[in-house]
Coordinates of C-alpha atoms and ligand atoms in Angstrom, one line a residue:
M119 CA 27.6 12.3 -11.0
V120 CA 27.2 9.9 -13.7
A121 CA 27.1 12.0 -16.9
Q122 CA 25.6 9.5 -19.0
A123 CA 22.2 7.7 -18.8
C124 CA 20.8 4.5 -19.9
V125 CA 17.6 2.8 -20.9
F126 CA 17.2 -0.9 -20.2
A127 CA 15.0 -2.5 -22.8
T128 CA 11.6 -4.0 -21.6
P129 CA 11.6 -7.5 -22.9
A130 CA 8.0 -7.8 -23.0
I131 CA 5.4 -5.0 -23.0
R132 CA 2.5 -6.0 -21.4
D133 CA -0.8 -3.8 -22.0
D134 CA -0.9 -2.4 -18.5
R135 CA 1.6 -0.2 -19.3
R136 CA -0.9 2.3 -21.0
R137 CA -2.5 2.5 -17.3
G138 CA 1.0 3.2 -15.9
L139 CA 1.3 -0.4 -14.1
E140 CA 4.7 -0.6 -15.7
V141 CA 7.1 1.5 -17.0
T142 CA 10.5 1.0 -18.4
V143 CA 13.1 2.4 -15.5
F144 CA 14.9 5.3 -16.6
S145 CA 18.2 5.5 -14.7
N146 CA 21.4 7.3 -14.2
Y147 CA 23.0 3.7 -13.4
S148 CA 25.9 3.4 -16.0
P149 CA 26.7 0.0 -16.6
S150 CA 30.3 -1.1 -17.2
R151 CA 31.4 -1.9 -20.8
R152 CA 31.3 -5.6 -19.8
E153 CA 27.7 -5.2 -18.8
L154 CA 26.7 -3.8 -21.7
L155 CA 27.9 -6.8 -23.8
Q156 CA 26.2 -8.8 -21.8
V157 CA 22.9 -7.0 -22.1
G158 CA 23.4 -7.1 -26.0
A159 CA 21.3 -5.8 -28.5
G160 CA 18.3 -4.3 -26.7
L161 CA 20.2 -1.6 -24.7
V162 CA 20.3 2.1 -25.7
A163 CA 23.4 3.5 -23.6
S164 CA 23.6 7.0 -25.0
A165 CA 20.7 9.4 -24.2
M166 CA 21.9 12.7 -23.5
V167 CA 19.2 13.8 -21.1
R168 CA 17.7 12.4 -18.1
P169 CA 14.7 11.0 -19.4
T170 CA 13.2 10.9 -15.7
L171 CA 12.8 14.5 -16.1
G172 CA 10.4 14.5 -19.2
L173 CA 8.6 11.2 -17.9
A174 CA 7.1 12.9 -14.9
A175 CA 7.0 16.6 -16.1
A176 CA 3.8 16.1 -17.8
V177 CA 1.8 14.4 -15.2
S178 CA 1.8 16.3 -12.1
D179 CA -1.5 17.3 -13.2
Y180 CA -4.1 14.8 -12.6
K181 CA -7.7 14.3 -12.7
I182 CA -9.8 11.6 -11.4
T183 CA -13.2 10.7 -11.5
P184 CA -14.8 8.3 -8.9
G185 CA -17.9 6.8 -10.4
P186 CA -19.4 3.2 -11.6
G187 CA -17.6 1.0 -13.8
R188 CA -17.0 -2.4 -14.8
A189 CA -14.3 -4.7 -14.0
R190 CA -12.9 -8.5 -14.9
L191 CA -13.2 -10.2 -11.6
K192 CA -14.0 -13.3 -12.6
G193 CA -12.6 -15.7 -14.8
G194 CA -14.2 -17.1 -18.3
G195 CA -13.8 -13.8 -20.2
G196 CA -17.1 -12.5 -20.6
S197 CA -18.3 -11.9 -17.4
N198 CA -18.2 -8.0 -16.1
T199 CA -19.1 -6.9 -12.6
D200 CA -20.2 -3.7 -11.5
V201 CA -18.0 -1.4 -9.3
W202 CA -17.2 2.0 -8.0
A203 CA -13.9 3.1 -10.1
Y204 CA -11.6 5.8 -10.6
D205 CA -12.0 6.7 -14.2
G206 CA -14.3 3.7 -14.4
D207 CA -11.6 1.0 -14.2
V208 CA -9.9 -1.1 -11.1
P209 CA -7.7 -0.4 -9.8
G210 CA -7.8 3.5 -10.6
P211 CA -4.8 5.0 -12.9
V212 CA -1.5 5.1 -11.2
I213 CA -0.7 8.4 -10.3
R214 CA 3.3 9.1 -10.6
L215 CA 4.3 12.4 -9.0
R216 CA 7.7 13.7 -8.4
Q217 CA 9.4 14.0 -5.0
G218 CA 9.4 17.9 -3.8
K219 CA 7.5 18.8 -7.0
P220 CA 4.0 20.3 -6.8
A221 CA 0.8 18.2 -7.8
R222 CA -2.8 19.2 -8.3
I223 CA -5.3 16.5 -8.5
V224 CA -8.8 17.4 -9.6
V225 CA -11.3 15.0 -8.2
E226 CA -14.8 14.9 -9.6
N227 CA -17.3 12.7 -7.8
R228 CA -19.7 10.9 -10.2
L229 CA -21.0 8.6 -7.4
Q230 CA -24.3 9.0 -5.9
E231 CA -23.0 9.4 -2.8
D232 CA -20.3 11.6 -1.0
T233 CA -16.5 10.9 -1.0
T234 CA -13.4 12.6 -0.6
V235 CA -9.8 11.0 -1.4
H236 CA -7.1 10.2 0.9
W237 CA -3.5 10.2 -0.1
H238 CA -2.2 7.2 2.3
G239 CA 0.7 7.4 3.5
I240 CA 1.8 11.1 2.3
R241 CA 2.9 13.7 4.3
L242 CA 0.8 16.5 3.5
P243 CA -0.9 19.6 4.8
N244 CA -3.7 18.3 6.7
A245 CA -6.2 19.9 4.5
M246 CA -5.3 17.9 2.1
D247 CA -5.4 14.5 4.0
G248 CA -9.2 13.8 2.9
V249 CA -10.8 12.9 6.0
P250 CA -15.0 14.1 5.7
G251 CA -15.4 16.4 8.4
L252 CA -12.4 16.4 10.3
T253 CA -10.3 17.9 7.5
Q254 CA -12.4 18.8 4.3
P255 CA -16.1 19.0 3.5
P256 CA -16.9 15.7 1.7
I257 CA -17.6 16.1 -1.9
K258 CA -20.9 15.8 -2.9
P259 CA -22.3 13.7 -6.1
G260 CA -21.4 16.4 -8.9
E261 CA -19.3 18.6 -7.3
R262 CA -15.3 18.7 -7.5
F263 CA -12.6 19.0 -4.9
V264 CA -9.0 20.3 -6.1
Y265 CA -6.0 18.2 -3.8
E266 CA -2.8 20.4 -4.2
F267 CA 0.2 18.9 -2.2
T268 CA 4.4 18.8 -2.5
P269 CA 5.4 15.2 -1.9
P270 CA 8.0 15.3 0.5
D271 CA 9.2 11.4 0.1
A272 CA 9.6 9.2 -2.8
G273 CA 8.2 6.0 -2.8
T274 CA 5.1 3.9 -2.9
F275 CA 1.7 5.3 -1.5
W276 CA -1.7 4.6 -2.7
Y277 CA -5.5 6.7 -2.8
H278 CA -8.7 5.5 -1.5
P279 CA -12.0 7.2 -0.5
H280 CA -12.6 8.1 3.1
A281 CA -16.1 8.2 3.4
N282 CA -18.6 5.4 3.4
S283 CA -15.3 3.2 3.3
L284 CA -16.5 -0.2 3.7
Q285 CA -18.4 0.0 0.4
Q286 CA -16.4 2.6 -1.7
L287 CA -13.0 0.5 -1.0
G288 CA -14.8 -2.4 -0.9
R289 CA -16.5 -1.7 -4.6
G290 CA -13.4 -1.1 -6.1
L291 CA -12.5 2.6 -5.2
A292 CA -8.7 2.4 -4.8
G293 CA -5.2 3.0 -6.9
A294 CA -1.5 3.3 -6.8
L295 CA 0.6 6.4 -6.0
V296 CA 4.1 6.3 -6.9
V297 CA 6.4 9.1 -6.2
E298 CA 9.5 9.0 -8.2
E299 CA 13.0 9.5 -7.1
A300 CA 15.0 12.3 -8.8
E301 CA 17.7 9.1 -9.2
P302 CA 15.8 5.7 -9.1
V303 CA 17.9 2.8 -8.1
P304 CA 19.0 0.7 -11.3
A305 CA 16.3 -2.0 -12.7
D306 CA 15.1 -3.1 -15.9
R307 CA 11.5 -2.4 -15.3
D308 CA 9.3 -1.0 -12.5
V309 CA 6.3 -2.9 -12.0
V310 CA 3.3 -2.0 -9.7
W311 CA 1.1 -5.0 -8.3
V312 CA -2.3 -3.4 -7.0
L313 CA -3.5 -6.4 -4.9
G314 CA -7.2 -6.4 -4.4
D315 CA -9.8 -8.8 -2.5
W316 CA -13.4 -8.9 -3.5
R317 CA -16.5 -11.1 -2.3
L318 CA -18.4 -12.2 -5.0
D319 CA -21.5 -13.9 -5.4
S320 CA -22.3 -16.9 -7.6
D321 CA -22.9 -14.8 -10.3
G322 CA -19.8 -12.8 -10.3
N323 CA -21.5 -9.4 -8.2
I324 CA -20.2 -7.6 -5.5
A325 CA -22.1 -9.6 -2.4
P326 CA -23.9 -7.6 -0.3
G327 CA -23.7 -7.6 3.4
F328 CA -21.4 -4.9 3.9
G329 CA -21.0 -3.9 7.9
N330 CA -21.8 -7.6 9.2
R331 CA -21.2 -7.2 12.9
M332 CA -20.3 -10.7 13.5
E333 CA -17.4 -9.9 10.8
A334 CA -16.6 -6.7 12.1
A335 CA -15.8 -8.2 15.6
M336 CA -13.3 -10.9 14.2
S337 CA -11.2 -10.5 10.9
G338 CA -13.3 -8.4 9.1
R339 CA -15.0 -8.7 5.4
V340 CA -12.1 -11.0 3.6
G341 CA -13.6 -11.5 0.3
N342 CA -13.1 -15.0 -1.9
T343 CA -11.5 -13.4 -4.8
V344 CA -8.0 -11.9 -5.2
T345 CA -7.0 -9.9 -8.2
L346 CA -3.7 -8.3 -9.2
N347 CA -4.0 -5.1 -11.2
G348 CA -8.0 -5.5 -11.3
T349 CA -8.2 -8.8 -13.1
L350 CA -7.3 -12.4 -11.9
P351 CA -3.5 -12.7 -11.9
G352 CA -2.6 -14.9 -14.8
D353 CA 0.9 -15.3 -15.5
Q354 CA 3.8 -12.6 -15.1
N355 CA 5.7 -12.5 -18.1
V356 CA 9.4 -11.9 -17.1
R357 CA 13.0 -12.8 -18.9
A358 CA 15.6 -14.6 -17.1
G359 CA 18.2 -12.2 -15.7
E360 CA 16.4 -9.1 -15.9
R361 CA 15.9 -6.8 -12.4
I362 CA 12.6 -5.9 -11.5
R363 CA 11.4 -3.1 -8.6
L364 CA 8.4 -4.7 -7.5
R365 CA 6.1 -2.4 -5.8
L366 CA 3.2 -4.3 -3.6
V367 CA 0.0 -2.6 -2.8
N368 CA -2.3 -4.4 -0.7
T369 CA -5.8 -2.4 -1.1
S370 CA -8.0 -5.2 0.5
L371 CA -10.6 -4.3 3.1
A372 CA -9.7 -6.6 5.6
R373 CA -7.4 -9.8 3.7
I374 CA -3.7 -10.0 4.8
M375 CA -1.4 -11.7 2.6
A376 CA 1.8 -13.7 3.1
L377 CA 3.8 -14.0 -0.3
R378 CA 6.2 -16.2 -1.0
F379 CA 8.0 -16.1 -4.2
E380 CA 8.9 -19.9 -5.4
G381 CA 12.6 -20.0 -6.5
H382 CA 13.2 -16.3 -6.0
R383 CA 14.8 -14.4 -3.3
P384 CA 13.2 -10.8 -3.3
V385 CA 15.1 -8.1 -1.3
I386 CA 12.8 -5.7 0.2
V387 CA 14.3 -1.8 0.1
A388 CA 11.3 -0.2 1.5
V389 CA 8.3 -0.6 3.4
D390 CA 5.0 2.0 3.3
G391 CA 7.2 3.6 0.3
Q392 CA 10.1 4.5 3.1
P393 CA 13.4 3.2 2.2
C394 CA 14.9 0.7 5.0
D395 CA 18.2 -1.5 4.9
P396 CA 17.8 -4.1 2.1
H397 CA 17.3 -7.5 3.5
E398 CA 15.6 -10.5 2.8
P399 CA 12.1 -11.3 4.4
E400 CA 12.2 -13.6 7.2
G401 CA 11.6 -17.0 6.3
G402 CA 11.2 -15.7 2.8
R403 CA 7.7 -14.6 3.5
L404 CA 6.5 -11.1 2.3
L405 CA 3.9 -9.8 5.0
L406 CA 1.4 -7.4 3.9
A407 CA -1.9 -6.3 5.6
P408 CA -4.4 -4.2 4.0
A409 CA -2.8 -0.7 3.4
M410 CA 0.6 -1.9 3.6
R411 CA 3.1 -1.4 0.5
L412 CA 6.4 -3.2 0.0
D413 CA 8.8 -2.3 -2.7
L414 CA 11.1 -5.3 -3.6
I415 CA 14.2 -5.7 -6.0
V416 CA 13.9 -9.2 -7.6
D417 CA 16.3 -10.7 -9.8
M418 CA 15.0 -13.0 -12.1
Q419 CA 17.2 -15.9 -11.7
G420 CA 15.2 -18.5 -12.9
E421 CA 15.3 -20.9 -15.5
P422 CA 14.1 -19.8 -19.1
G423 CA 10.9 -21.5 -20.0
R424 CA 9.7 -22.2 -16.8
R425 CA 7.2 -21.0 -14.5
Y426 CA 7.4 -20.3 -10.8
A427 CA 4.3 -20.0 -8.4
V428 CA 3.9 -16.6 -6.2
I429 CA 2.0 -18.5 -3.0
D430 CA 0.0 -16.7 -0.4
D431 CA -0.1 -19.1 2.7
Y432 CA -1.6 -16.2 5.3
Y433 CA -4.7 -18.1 6.3
D434 CA -4.1 -21.5 8.0
G435 CA -5.3 -24.1 5.4
L436 CA -6.1 -21.7 2.7
A437 CA -2.6 -21.5 0.5
Y438 CA -3.2 -20.7 -2.9
D439 CA -0.8 -19.5 -5.9
L440 CA -1.5 -16.0 -6.3
T441 CA 0.1 -15.9 -9.6
S442 CA 3.2 -17.2 -11.4
F443 CA 6.3 -16.0 -13.2
A444 CA 6.5 -17.4 -16.5
Y445 CA 10.0 -17.3 -18.1
A446 CA 10.4 -16.4 -21.7
G447 CA 12.2 -19.3 -23.4
Q448 CA 15.0 -16.4 -24.5
A449 CA 18.5 -16.9 -23.2
P450 CA 19.1 -14.7 -19.9
L451 CA 19.2 -11.0 -20.5
R452 CA 22.5 -11.2 -18.4
K453 CA 24.4 -14.0 -16.8
N454 CA 24.9 -12.7 -13.1
P455 CA 22.5 -10.5 -11.3
L456 CA 23.1 -6.9 -12.0
D457 CA 25.6 -5.9 -10.1
A458 CA 24.6 -2.4 -8.9
P459 CA 23.5 -1.1 -5.7
M460 CA 19.7 -1.6 -4.4
R461 CA 19.4 0.8 -1.5
L462 CA 17.1 3.5 -2.0
P463 CA 18.3 7.1 -1.2
R464 CA 16.8 8.1 2.3
N465 CA 13.7 10.5 2.4
P466 CA 13.7 13.6 4.8
L467 CA 12.2 12.4 7.7
P468 CA 12.4 14.3 11.0
E469 CA 14.4 11.8 13.3
P470 CA 12.9 11.4 16.6
D471 CA 14.8 12.2 20.1
L472 CA 14.3 9.3 21.9
Q473 CA 15.7 10.9 24.8
S474 CA 13.3 13.8 24.9
A475 CA 10.3 12.0 23.8
K476 CA 6.9 11.9 25.5
R477 CA 5.7 8.3 26.0
H478 CA 2.2 7.6 25.3
E479 CA 0.1 4.1 25.2
L480 CA -2.7 2.9 23.1
A481 CA -4.2 -0.4 24.3
L482 CA -6.4 -1.6 21.7
Q483 CA -9.7 -3.7 22.8
G484 CA -12.8 -5.5 21.8
G485 CA -13.6 -7.7 19.3
M486 CA -14.7 -11.6 19.8
P487 CA -12.7 -13.3 22.2
S488 CA -10.0 -15.8 21.0
M489 CA -11.0 -18.3 19.2
G490 CA -8.5 -21.3 20.1
N491 CA -4.6 -21.1 18.9
M492 CA -4.3 -17.5 16.9
T493 CA -0.3 -18.1 17.1
G494 CA 0.3 -20.1 13.8
G495 CA -1.1 -18.0 11.6
G496 CA -4.1 -16.4 10.6
K497 CA -7.6 -17.5 11.0
M498 CA -10.3 -16.5 8.7
Q499 CA -13.3 -16.4 10.7
G500 CA -16.6 -14.7 10.5
M501 CA -17.0 -15.3 6.4
G502 CA -20.6 -15.1 7.5
G503 CA -21.3 -17.2 4.1
M504 CA -22.2 -16.0 0.5
S505 CA -25.5 -14.9 1.3
G506 CA -24.2 -13.2 4.1
G507 CA -26.4 -10.2 4.2
T508 CA -27.3 -9.8 8.2
G509 CA -28.1 -6.3 7.6
G510 CA -25.9 -3.2 8.1
M511 CA -24.2 -2.6 11.4
A512 CA -26.2 0.3 13.5
H513 CA -24.1 3.4 13.0
G514 CA -21.8 4.2 16.2
R515 CA -22.4 0.8 17.7
A516 CA -19.0 0.5 18.8
I517 CA -17.3 -3.2 18.9
W518 CA -13.5 -1.8 19.4
S519 CA -12.0 0.7 21.3
I520 CA -8.8 2.5 21.6
N521 CA -7.9 3.1 25.5
G522 CA -11.9 2.9 26.0
T523 CA -12.8 5.1 23.8
S524 CA -14.7 4.2 20.4
M525 CA -14.4 6.3 17.2
T526 CA -16.8 4.9 14.5
G527 CA -17.4 5.6 10.8
D528 CA -15.3 7.3 8.5
G529 CA -14.6 10.8 9.6
H530 CA -16.7 13.2 11.2
A531 CA -16.4 16.8 12.6
D532 CA -17.0 15.9 16.3
M533 CA -14.0 13.9 16.6
L534 CA -12.1 15.1 19.6
P535 CA -8.6 14.5 19.7
L536 CA -7.4 11.5 22.4
V537 CA -4.4 13.9 22.7
T538 CA -2.6 17.0 21.8
L539 CA 0.8 17.0 20.6
M540 CA 3.2 20.1 20.7
R541 CA 4.3 21.0 17.3
D542 CA 8.1 19.8 16.5
S543 CA 8.2 17.3 19.7
S544 CA 8.7 13.9 19.9
H545 CA 6.8 10.8 20.7
V546 CA 7.1 7.3 21.2
V547 CA 3.7 5.9 20.9
T548 CA 3.2 1.9 22.3
M549 CA 0.4 0.3 21.0
R550 CA -0.8 -3.2 22.9
N551 CA -3.1 -5.3 21.2
E552 CA -5.2 -6.9 24.0
T553 CA -7.5 -8.2 21.3
A554 CA -7.4 -11.8 20.0
W555 CA -7.0 -10.4 16.3
W556 CA -4.8 -9.0 13.5
H557 CA -4.6 -5.0 13.3
P558 CA -2.6 -3.2 11.0
M559 CA -2.4 0.1 12.5
H560 CA -2.6 3.2 10.4
L561 CA -1.5 7.1 11.4
H562 CA -2.3 9.8 8.8
G563 CA 0.2 12.4 8.1
F564 CA 3.1 10.9 9.3
S565 CA 5.7 7.8 8.9
F566 CA 7.0 6.7 12.1
R567 CA 9.9 4.7 12.9
V568 CA 9.2 1.2 14.4
L569 CA 11.1 0.9 17.1
S570 CA 10.4 -2.7 18.9
R571 CA 8.3 -5.5 18.8
N572 CA 7.5 -7.5 22.0
G573 CA 10.7 -5.9 23.3
V574 CA 12.9 -6.8 20.7
P575 CA 14.3 -4.1 18.5
V576 CA 12.9 -4.0 14.6
P577 CA 15.9 -4.3 12.5
H578 CA 17.0 -2.8 9.2
N579 CA 15.5 1.1 10.1
Q580 CA 12.0 0.1 9.0
W581 CA 9.8 3.3 9.0
A582 CA 6.3 2.8 8.0
D583 CA 2.7 4.4 8.3
T584 CA 0.8 1.5 8.8
V585 CA 2.4 -1.6 11.3
L586 CA 0.8 -4.8 11.9
L587 CA 0.3 -6.1 15.1
A588 CA -0.4 -9.7 15.3
P589 CA -2.7 -10.7 19.0
K590 CA -1.0 -9.8 22.0
D591 CA 1.7 -7.9 20.1
T592 CA 3.1 -4.7 22.0
V593 CA 5.0 -2.1 19.3
E594 CA 6.9 1.0 19.8
V595 CA 6.7 3.7 17.3
A596 CA 8.6 7.0 17.1
F597 CA 8.0 10.2 15.3
V598 CA 8.4 13.8 15.2
A599 CA 5.2 15.6 15.2
D600 CA 6.1 18.0 12.7
N601 CA 2.9 18.4 10.6
P602 CA -0.2 20.5 12.4
G603 CA -3.6 19.4 12.4
D604 CA -6.3 16.3 13.6
W605 CA -4.9 13.3 12.3
M606 CA -6.4 10.2 12.3
L607 CA -5.1 7.1 13.6
H608 CA -6.9 3.5 12.9
C609 CA -7.0 -0.2 12.3
H610 CA -7.0 -0.4 8.5
V611 CA -9.5 -3.4 8.5
T612 CA -12.2 -1.3 7.8
D613 CA -14.3 -3.1 9.3
H614 CA -12.6 -2.7 12.8
Q615 CA -12.1 1.0 11.7
T616 CA -15.6 2.0 11.1
A617 CA -16.6 -0.1 14.2
G618 CA -14.4 1.5 16.9
L619 CA -10.7 1.1 16.1
M620 CA -10.0 4.5 15.5
T621 CA -8.5 7.8 17.1
V622 CA -7.7 11.5 16.6
L623 CA -4.3 13.1 17.5
R624 CA -3.8 16.7 17.5
V625 CA -0.6 18.5 16.5
T626 CA -0.3 22.3 17.4
Ligands
C2O66 CU1 -5.5 4.5 4.0 CU2 -7.3 6.5 7.3 O1 -6.4 5.4 5.5
CU67 CU1 -3.6 7.6 6.0
CU68 CU1 -8.4 -4.1 13.3

């Protein structure tokens, strides 16, 4: 046990900080005397208490208010867009909880319609899962609901409505939820990037046409404006030599991203909040589909004064610079990358017993048939034009199905479970994507171990709550059914979910 705590100074505090998007990391890691000398004057190394305790103790009580808000989604300064937002701002506030400590979050609905909040990825009691009809009555306009749970896992999660999801998420209701480890890994800064995707018309308003059937049968409502923490991504100011823990959250309705960090070598330390063996992404590309999160450790080893692009090249022929790292001119914070462990402590996940596990198959079906070669990368189809509004999808008309059955919408009372699992038994679920489209498949209430993809074992001990299936992929996942209740399993491309790519698992 290390008695001494230290605080690494933040080179530049951006105003994101007030909204919790960036915090100086307090760590119990004790640098060597040599490192202290290298770090220099900015470092305070003698705090006697663990600052993390004070940091989070005050914030396990939250109130968030979904309602109308305004956001700066367009360039050129003044133009504001009407959005739906938590506490009037996009993204919603970063909710910071502590692992194993109770949380109480009051949600007061100031929208003109019913809503709920789903705490995506948190293993919580079913009654707190936020699915209208299935786990709770919807929160009516003007009413409140109190969510209470104790997050068992540290990690990066997020929250969003589970009612009228296409519009509520598509108009801006989303926020990051960080559950802090008791002892975080050493880093100079902990930074959250909430990535959002919007379809704006030429006036900068959110374009109508949610639920366009053509899009729903293809890649979903992919937008035309990507934001980082709610604004058009400007430069990210960094200092040479610093180590950043970067938490990526993709809150898009449908946009899949594949990020490359020019000149840098990010290390993935957690997937969907769950620690994995630290590893560099294949081909240097960070694949991030809707609802997925990645925790990275990035050593800023670029040159002072230079800029390095962060590129999203997921869609064929549509690569763009998402943002860039802009290095301050200052001398490096330290000469060599911080020599400290990156591995996060494991969360208390029950390990499935693969020998005794029951096996299940889920065939994902429907959508438009293949449109040419789908293997190279993402195809963006069904943009529908900016004027797009071909009218809403008739409710309940399914385009997609799982094992021949389609559940549509966001959650309702008469969703009969596809299968009932005995409590505490182990299960292997094989998902087969028989469609021509990509699907980030998400299970509520559990994290599953990702066993294999197309027969090849998945390396690095990866657990997830959302796993991306390319066209024709077969993915095997395993979990212990230790959490009783009715749990949704659906594609997180929201158009796909609401048009039938959804089912319910019951655990009793
Ligand atoms: Cu973020 Cu039903 O999910
Ligand atoms: Cu979820
Ligand atoms: Cu899908």
